[in-house]
CSV table of C-alpha atoms in Angstrom, one decimal:
chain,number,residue,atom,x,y,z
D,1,UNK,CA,41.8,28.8,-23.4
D,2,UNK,CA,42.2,26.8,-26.8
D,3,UNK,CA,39.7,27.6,-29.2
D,4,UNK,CA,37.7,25.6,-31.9
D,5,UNK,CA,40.4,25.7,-34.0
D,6,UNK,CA,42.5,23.5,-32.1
D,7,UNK,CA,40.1,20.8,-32.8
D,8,UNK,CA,41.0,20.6,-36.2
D,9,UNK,CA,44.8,21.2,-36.1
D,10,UNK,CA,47.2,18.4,-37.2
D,11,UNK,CA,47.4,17.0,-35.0
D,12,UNK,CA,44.6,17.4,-33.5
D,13,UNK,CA,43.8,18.2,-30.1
D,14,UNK,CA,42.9,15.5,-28.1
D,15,UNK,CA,40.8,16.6,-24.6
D,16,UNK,CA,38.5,14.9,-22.0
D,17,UNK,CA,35.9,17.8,-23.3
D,18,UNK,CA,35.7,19.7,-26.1
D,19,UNK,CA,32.2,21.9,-25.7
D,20,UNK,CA,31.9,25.7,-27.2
D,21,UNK,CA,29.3,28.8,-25.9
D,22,UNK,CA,26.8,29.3,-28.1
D,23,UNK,CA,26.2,33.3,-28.2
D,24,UNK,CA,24.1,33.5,-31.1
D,25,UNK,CA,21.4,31.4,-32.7
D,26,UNK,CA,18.5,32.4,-35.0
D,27,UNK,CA,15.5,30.3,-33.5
D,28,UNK,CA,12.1,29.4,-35.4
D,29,UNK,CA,9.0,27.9,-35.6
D,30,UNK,CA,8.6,24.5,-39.0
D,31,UNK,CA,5.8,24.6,-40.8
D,32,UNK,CA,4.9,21.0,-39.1
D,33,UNK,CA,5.0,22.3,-35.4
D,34,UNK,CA,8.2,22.4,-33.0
D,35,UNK,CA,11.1,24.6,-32.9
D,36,UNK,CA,13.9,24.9,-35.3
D,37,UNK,CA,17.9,26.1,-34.0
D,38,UNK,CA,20.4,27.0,-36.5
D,39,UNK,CA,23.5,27.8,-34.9
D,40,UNK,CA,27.1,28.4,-36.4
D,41,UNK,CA,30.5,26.8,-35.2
D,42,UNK,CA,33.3,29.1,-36.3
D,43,UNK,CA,37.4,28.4,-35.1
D,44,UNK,CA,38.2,31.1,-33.0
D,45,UNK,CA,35.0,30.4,-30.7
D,46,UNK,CA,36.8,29.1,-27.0
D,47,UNK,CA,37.0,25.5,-26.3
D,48,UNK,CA,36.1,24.3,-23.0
D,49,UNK,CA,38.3,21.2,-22.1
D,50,UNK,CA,37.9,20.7,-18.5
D,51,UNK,CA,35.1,20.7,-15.8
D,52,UNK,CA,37.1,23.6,-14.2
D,53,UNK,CA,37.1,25.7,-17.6
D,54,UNK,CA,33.6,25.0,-17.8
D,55,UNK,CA,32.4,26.3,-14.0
D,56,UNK,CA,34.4,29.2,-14.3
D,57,UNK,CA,32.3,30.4,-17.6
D,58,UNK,CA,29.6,29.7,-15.3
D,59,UNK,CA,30.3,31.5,-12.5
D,60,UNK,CA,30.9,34.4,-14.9
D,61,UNK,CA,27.4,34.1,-16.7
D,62,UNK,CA,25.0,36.6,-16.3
D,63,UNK,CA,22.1,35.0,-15.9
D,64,UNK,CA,19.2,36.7,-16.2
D,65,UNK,CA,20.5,37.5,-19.9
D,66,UNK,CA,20.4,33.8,-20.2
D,67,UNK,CA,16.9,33.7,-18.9
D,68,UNK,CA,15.8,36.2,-21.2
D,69,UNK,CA,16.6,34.2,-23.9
D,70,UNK,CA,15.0,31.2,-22.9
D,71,UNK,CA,12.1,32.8,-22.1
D,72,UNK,CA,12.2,33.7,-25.7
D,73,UNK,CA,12.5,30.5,-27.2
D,74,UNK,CA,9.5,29.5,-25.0
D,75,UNK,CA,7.7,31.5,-26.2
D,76,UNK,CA,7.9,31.6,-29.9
D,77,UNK,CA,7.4,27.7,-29.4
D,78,UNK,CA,3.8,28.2,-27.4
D,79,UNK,CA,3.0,30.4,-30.4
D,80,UNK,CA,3.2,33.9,-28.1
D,81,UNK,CA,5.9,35.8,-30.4
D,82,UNK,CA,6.6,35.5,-34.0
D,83,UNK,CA,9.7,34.1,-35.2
D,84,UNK,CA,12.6,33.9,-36.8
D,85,UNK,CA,14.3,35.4,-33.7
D,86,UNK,CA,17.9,35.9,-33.5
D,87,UNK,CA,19.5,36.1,-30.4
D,88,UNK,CA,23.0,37.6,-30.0
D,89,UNK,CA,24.1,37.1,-26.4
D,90,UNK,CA,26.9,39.0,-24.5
D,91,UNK,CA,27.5,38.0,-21.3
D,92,UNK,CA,26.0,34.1,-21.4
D,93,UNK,CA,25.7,31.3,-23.5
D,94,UNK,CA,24.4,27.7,-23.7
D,95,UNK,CA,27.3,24.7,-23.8
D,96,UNK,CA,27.4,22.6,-27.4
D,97,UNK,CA,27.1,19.7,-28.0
D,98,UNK,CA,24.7,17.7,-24.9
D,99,UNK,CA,23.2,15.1,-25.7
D,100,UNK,CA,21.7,12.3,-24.3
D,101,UNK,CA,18.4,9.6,-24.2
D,102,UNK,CA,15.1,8.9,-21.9
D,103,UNK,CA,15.2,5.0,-21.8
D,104,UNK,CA,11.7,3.9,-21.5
D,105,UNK,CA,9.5,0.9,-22.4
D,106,UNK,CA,6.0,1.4,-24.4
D,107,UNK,CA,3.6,0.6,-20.7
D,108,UNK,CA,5.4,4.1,-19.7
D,109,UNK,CA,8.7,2.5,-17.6
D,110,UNK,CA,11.3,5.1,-17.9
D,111,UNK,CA,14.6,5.0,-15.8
D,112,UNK,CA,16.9,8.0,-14.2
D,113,UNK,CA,19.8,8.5,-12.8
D,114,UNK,CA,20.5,9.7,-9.8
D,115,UNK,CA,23.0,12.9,-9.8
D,116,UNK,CA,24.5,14.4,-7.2
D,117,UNK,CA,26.5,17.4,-8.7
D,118,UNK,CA,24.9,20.7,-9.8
D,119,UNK,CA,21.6,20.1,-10.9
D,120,UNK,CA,21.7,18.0,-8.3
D,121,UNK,CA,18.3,15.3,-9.4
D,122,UNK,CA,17.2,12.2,-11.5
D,123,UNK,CA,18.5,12.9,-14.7
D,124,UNK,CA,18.4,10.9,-18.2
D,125,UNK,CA,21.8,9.5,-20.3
D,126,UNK,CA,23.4,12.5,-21.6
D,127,UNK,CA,26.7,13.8,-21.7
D,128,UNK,CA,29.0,16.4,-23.1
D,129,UNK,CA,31.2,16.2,-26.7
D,130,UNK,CA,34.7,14.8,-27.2
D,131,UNK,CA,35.9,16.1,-30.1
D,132,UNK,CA,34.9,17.9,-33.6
D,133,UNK,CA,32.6,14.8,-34.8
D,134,UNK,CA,30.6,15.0,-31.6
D,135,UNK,CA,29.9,19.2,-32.2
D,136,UNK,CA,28.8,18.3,-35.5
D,137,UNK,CA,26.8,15.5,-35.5
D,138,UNK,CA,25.0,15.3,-31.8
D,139,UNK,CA,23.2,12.4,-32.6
D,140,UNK,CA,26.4,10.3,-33.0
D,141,UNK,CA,26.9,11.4,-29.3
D,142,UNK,CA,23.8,11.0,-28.0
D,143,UNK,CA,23.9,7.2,-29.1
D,144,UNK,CA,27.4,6.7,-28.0
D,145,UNK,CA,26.6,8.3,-24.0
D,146,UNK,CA,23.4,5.7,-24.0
D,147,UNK,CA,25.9,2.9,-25.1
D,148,UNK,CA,28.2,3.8,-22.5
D,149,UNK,CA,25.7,4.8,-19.7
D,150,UNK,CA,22.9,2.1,-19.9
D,151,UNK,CA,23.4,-1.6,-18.9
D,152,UNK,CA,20.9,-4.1,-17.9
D,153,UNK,CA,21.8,-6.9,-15.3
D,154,UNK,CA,19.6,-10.6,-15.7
D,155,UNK,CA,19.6,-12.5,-12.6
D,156,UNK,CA,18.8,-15.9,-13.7
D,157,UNK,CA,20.6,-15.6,-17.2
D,158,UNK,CA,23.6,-14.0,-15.3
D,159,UNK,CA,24.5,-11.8,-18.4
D,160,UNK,CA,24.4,-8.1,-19.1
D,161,UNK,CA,22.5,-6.4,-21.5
D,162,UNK,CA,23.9,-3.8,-23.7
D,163,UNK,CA,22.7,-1.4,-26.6
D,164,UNK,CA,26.0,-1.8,-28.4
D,165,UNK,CA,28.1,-4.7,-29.1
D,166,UNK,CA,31.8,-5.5,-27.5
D,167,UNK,CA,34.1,-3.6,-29.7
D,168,UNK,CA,32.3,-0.4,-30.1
D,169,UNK,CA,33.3,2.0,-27.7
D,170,UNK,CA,36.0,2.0,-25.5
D,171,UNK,CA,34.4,3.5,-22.6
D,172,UNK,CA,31.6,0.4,-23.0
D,173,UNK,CA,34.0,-1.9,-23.3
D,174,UNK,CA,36.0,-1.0,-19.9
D,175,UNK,CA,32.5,-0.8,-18.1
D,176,UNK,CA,31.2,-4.4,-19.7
D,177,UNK,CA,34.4,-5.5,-18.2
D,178,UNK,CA,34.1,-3.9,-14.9
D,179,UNK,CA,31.3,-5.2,-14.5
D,180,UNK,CA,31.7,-9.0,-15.0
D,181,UNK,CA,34.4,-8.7,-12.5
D,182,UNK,CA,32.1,-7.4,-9.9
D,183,UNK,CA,29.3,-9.6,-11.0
D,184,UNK,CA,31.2,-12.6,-11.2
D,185,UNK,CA,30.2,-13.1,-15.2
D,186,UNK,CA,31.7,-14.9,-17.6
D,187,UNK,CA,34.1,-13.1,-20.2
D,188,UNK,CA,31.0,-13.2,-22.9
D,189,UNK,CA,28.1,-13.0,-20.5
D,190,UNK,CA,26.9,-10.0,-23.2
D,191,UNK,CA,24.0,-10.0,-24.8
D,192,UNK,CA,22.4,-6.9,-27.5
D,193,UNK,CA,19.1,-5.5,-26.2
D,194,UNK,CA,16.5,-4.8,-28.2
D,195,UNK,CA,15.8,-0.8,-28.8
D,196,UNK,CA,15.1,2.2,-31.0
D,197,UNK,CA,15.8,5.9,-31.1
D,198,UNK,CA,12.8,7.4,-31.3
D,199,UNK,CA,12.5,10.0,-34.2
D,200,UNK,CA,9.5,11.4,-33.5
D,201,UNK,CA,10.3,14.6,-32.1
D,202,UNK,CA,9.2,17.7,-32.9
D,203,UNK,CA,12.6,20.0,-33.4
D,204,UNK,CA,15.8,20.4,-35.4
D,205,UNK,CA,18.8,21.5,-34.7
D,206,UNK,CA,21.2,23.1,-38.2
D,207,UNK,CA,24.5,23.0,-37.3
D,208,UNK,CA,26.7,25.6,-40.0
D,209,UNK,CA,30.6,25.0,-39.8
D,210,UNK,CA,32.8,26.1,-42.9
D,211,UNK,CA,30.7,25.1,-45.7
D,212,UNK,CA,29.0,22.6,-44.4
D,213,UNK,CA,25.5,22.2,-43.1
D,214,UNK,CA,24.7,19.3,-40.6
D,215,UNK,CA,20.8,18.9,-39.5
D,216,UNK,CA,19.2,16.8,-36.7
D,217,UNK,CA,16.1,16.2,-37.1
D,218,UNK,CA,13.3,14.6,-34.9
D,219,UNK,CA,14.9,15.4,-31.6
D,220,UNK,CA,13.2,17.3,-28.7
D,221,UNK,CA,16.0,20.4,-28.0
D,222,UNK,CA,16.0,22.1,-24.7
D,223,UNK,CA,17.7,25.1,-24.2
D,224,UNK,CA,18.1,25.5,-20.1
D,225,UNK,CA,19.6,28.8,-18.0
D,226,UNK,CA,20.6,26.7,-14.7
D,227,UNK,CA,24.0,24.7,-15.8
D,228,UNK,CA,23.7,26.7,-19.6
D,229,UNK,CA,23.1,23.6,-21.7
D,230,UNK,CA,21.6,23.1,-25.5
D,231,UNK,CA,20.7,19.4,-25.4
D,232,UNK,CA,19.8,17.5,-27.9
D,233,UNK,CA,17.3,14.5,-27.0
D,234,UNK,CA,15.7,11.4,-28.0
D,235,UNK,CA,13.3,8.6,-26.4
D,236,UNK,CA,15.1,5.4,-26.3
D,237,UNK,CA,12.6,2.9,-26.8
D,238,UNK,CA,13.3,-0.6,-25.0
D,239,UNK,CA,10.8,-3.9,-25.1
D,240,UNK,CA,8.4,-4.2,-22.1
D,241,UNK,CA,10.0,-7.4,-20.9
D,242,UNK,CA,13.3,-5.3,-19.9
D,243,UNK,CA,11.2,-3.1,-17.1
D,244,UNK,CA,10.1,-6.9,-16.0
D,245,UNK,CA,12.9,-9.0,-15.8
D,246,UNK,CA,16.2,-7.1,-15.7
D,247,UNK,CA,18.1,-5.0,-13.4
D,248,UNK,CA,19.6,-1.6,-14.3
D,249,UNK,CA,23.2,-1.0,-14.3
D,250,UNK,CA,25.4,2.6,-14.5
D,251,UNK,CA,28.1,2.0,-17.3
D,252,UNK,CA,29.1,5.7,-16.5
D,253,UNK,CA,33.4,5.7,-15.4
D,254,UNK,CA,35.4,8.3,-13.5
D,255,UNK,CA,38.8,8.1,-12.9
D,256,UNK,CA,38.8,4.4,-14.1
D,257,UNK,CA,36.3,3.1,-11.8
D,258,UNK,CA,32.5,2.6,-11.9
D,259,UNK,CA,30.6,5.7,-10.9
D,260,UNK,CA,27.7,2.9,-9.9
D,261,UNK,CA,25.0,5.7,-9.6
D,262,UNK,CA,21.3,4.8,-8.4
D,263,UNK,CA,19.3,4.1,-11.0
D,264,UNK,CA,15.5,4.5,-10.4
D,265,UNK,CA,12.6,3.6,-12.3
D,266,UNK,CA,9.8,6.0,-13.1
D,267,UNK,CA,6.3,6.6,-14.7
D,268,UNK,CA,7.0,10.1,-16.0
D,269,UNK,CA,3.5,10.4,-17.0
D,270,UNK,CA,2.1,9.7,-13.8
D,271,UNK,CA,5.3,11.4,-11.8
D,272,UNK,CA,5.5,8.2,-10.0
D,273,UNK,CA,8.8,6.9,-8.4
D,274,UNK,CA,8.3,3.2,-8.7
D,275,UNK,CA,11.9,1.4,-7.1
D,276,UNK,CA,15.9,1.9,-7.3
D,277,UNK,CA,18.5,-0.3,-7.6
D,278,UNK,CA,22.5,0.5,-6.8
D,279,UNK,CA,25.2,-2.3,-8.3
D,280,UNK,CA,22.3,-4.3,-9.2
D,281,UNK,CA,20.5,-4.5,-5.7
D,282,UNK,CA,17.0,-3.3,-5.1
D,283,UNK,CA,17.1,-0.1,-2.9
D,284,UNK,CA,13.8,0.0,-2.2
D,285,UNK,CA,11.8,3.6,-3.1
D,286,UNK,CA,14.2,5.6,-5.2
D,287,UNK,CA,16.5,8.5,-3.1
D,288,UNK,CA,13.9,11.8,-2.7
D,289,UNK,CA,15.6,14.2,-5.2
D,290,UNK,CA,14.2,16.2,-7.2
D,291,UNK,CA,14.3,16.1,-11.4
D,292,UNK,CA,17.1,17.6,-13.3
D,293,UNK,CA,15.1,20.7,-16.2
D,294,UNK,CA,16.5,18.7,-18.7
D,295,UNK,CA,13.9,15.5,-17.5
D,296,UNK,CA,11.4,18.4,-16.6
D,297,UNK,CA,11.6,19.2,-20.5
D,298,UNK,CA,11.5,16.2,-21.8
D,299,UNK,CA,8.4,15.2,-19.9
D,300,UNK,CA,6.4,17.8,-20.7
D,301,UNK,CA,7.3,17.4,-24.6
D,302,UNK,CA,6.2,14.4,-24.4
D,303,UNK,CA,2.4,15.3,-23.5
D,304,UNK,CA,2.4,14.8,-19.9
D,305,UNK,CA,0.3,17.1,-17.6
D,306,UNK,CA,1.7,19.6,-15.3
D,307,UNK,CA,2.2,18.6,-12.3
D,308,UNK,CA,2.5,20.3,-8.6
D,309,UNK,CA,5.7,20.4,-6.8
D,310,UNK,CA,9.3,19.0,-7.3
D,311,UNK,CA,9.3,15.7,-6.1
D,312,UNK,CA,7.9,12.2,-7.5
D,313,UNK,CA,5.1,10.7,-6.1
D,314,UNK,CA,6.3,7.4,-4.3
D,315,UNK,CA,4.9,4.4,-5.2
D,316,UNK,CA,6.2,0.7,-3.7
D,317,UNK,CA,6.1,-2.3,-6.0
């Protein structure tokens, strides 16, 4: 397996993935509420460069040590145990860097998307890093995965709506054009949407590699045992009129192609399943999955009530 190091080499090395296992963190409470992570990145820690290197790690985990640890962090941030708590894991640890976004609007719209590989559910826009930038700074990859992931479709305009412009990712740029050739749209039927990261979030992440200390601030972090992940999250804010008038699109590629996952749309607050839409065409109530821990998390840090069961309440529009 390469290791961290190879990231940095010259040249260096260039992989689908690039995500480490975090085995120790030192975890805390700040002063203003919320949980503080400082982690440390060091060269000889193992690279994962493949979904294959990645379920094997997995498969090897021992679980209920991960467990444990989460456990922890819960609950130091609940206000149950003391911290700083450092945790020094041997048979587990969470992948770095995930990151990813909740798109919502301000009346409580939020979309999903529908997954259908372990944790199988309605999950935000997040993915996994690419290289050393990504492992450093998460919140360069969180806004890049919601560029490439989120697209907005308007009928009667017949244009697509994107967070990025034309030029600034590759990955958005193949799915923009993807998607005018299955849409019919003309070559600059783009148009910028509206929308802002939400900073308001209670945590921060420090990130120490060499001699350098990187921070993320105002993020919600959740650290979660079932597919090992530390993710790094924001609310992606969009104007009320998007919820109203335009029609979700997957920007999300495999193998060259459009992954064209169901998209549904959501009151989180309410854990209401409003409507779905597949290559731009309503679907009616959105598939019965349940939601991925990572949209569990994010709900509940964002004040909503507990709820009973796993599945959305279904609501037609």
């Amino acid at each position: 397996m390469n290791t961290l190091a190879d990231l940095t080499a010259s040249p260096p090395l260039e992989v689908p993935s690039a995500q480490v296992w975090i085995r120790q963190m030192v975890a805390s409470t700040r002063p203003s509420g919320g949980l503080a992570l400082r982690i440390r990145l060091t060269a000889d820690m193992p690279l994962m460069t493949s979904s294959i290197e990645r379920e094997q790690v997995l498969r090897e985990s021992r679980r209920e040590e991960g467990r444990r640890a989460v456990d922890l962090v819960h609950a130091l941030r609940r206000g149950a145990l003391e911290g700083p708590i450092s945790l020094e894991l041997q048979g587990f640890g969470f992948r770095h860097a995930s990151a990813g976004v909740l798109p919502c609007t301000p009346d409580g719209a939020c979309w999903l998307f529908a997954r259908d590989i372990p944790p199988v559910g309605w999950n935000i826009a997040n993915g996994g890093s690419q290289c050393l930038g990504d492992l450093l700074h998460p919140e360069a990859l969180m806004k890049r995965e919601a560029a490439e992931e989120i697209l907005f479709f308007h009928p009667t305009r017949q244009v697509l709506g994107a967070l990025a412009a034309p030029g600034t990712h590759v990955e958005l740029d193949r799915a923009l054009t993807l998607w005018r050739q299955r849409l019919g749209l003309a070559e600059d039927a783009v148009v910028a949407l509206p929308h802002r990261f939400s900073d308001a979030g209670p945590d921060t992440l420090v990130i120490l590699h060499e001699d350098e200390t990187h921070v993320t601030q105002g993020v919600h972090l959740n650290l979660q045992e079932e597919d090992a992940s530390l993710e790094v999250i924001r609310p992606l804010e969009l104007e009320n009129e998007i919820a109203a008038e335009w029609l979700p699109l997957d920007g999300e590629i495999l193998d060259g192609r459009l992954l064209d996952r169901t998209v549904g749309r959501f009151r989180l607050d309410a854990w209401e399943a409003h409507a779905a839409w597949k290559s731009g065409q309503p679907q009616g109530a959105p598939p019965r999955l349940p939601p991925c821990p990572v949209t569990r998390h994010i709900r509940r840090a964002l004040g909503a009530p507990d709820v009973p069961g796993d599945l959305f309440n279904l609501r037609s529009e």
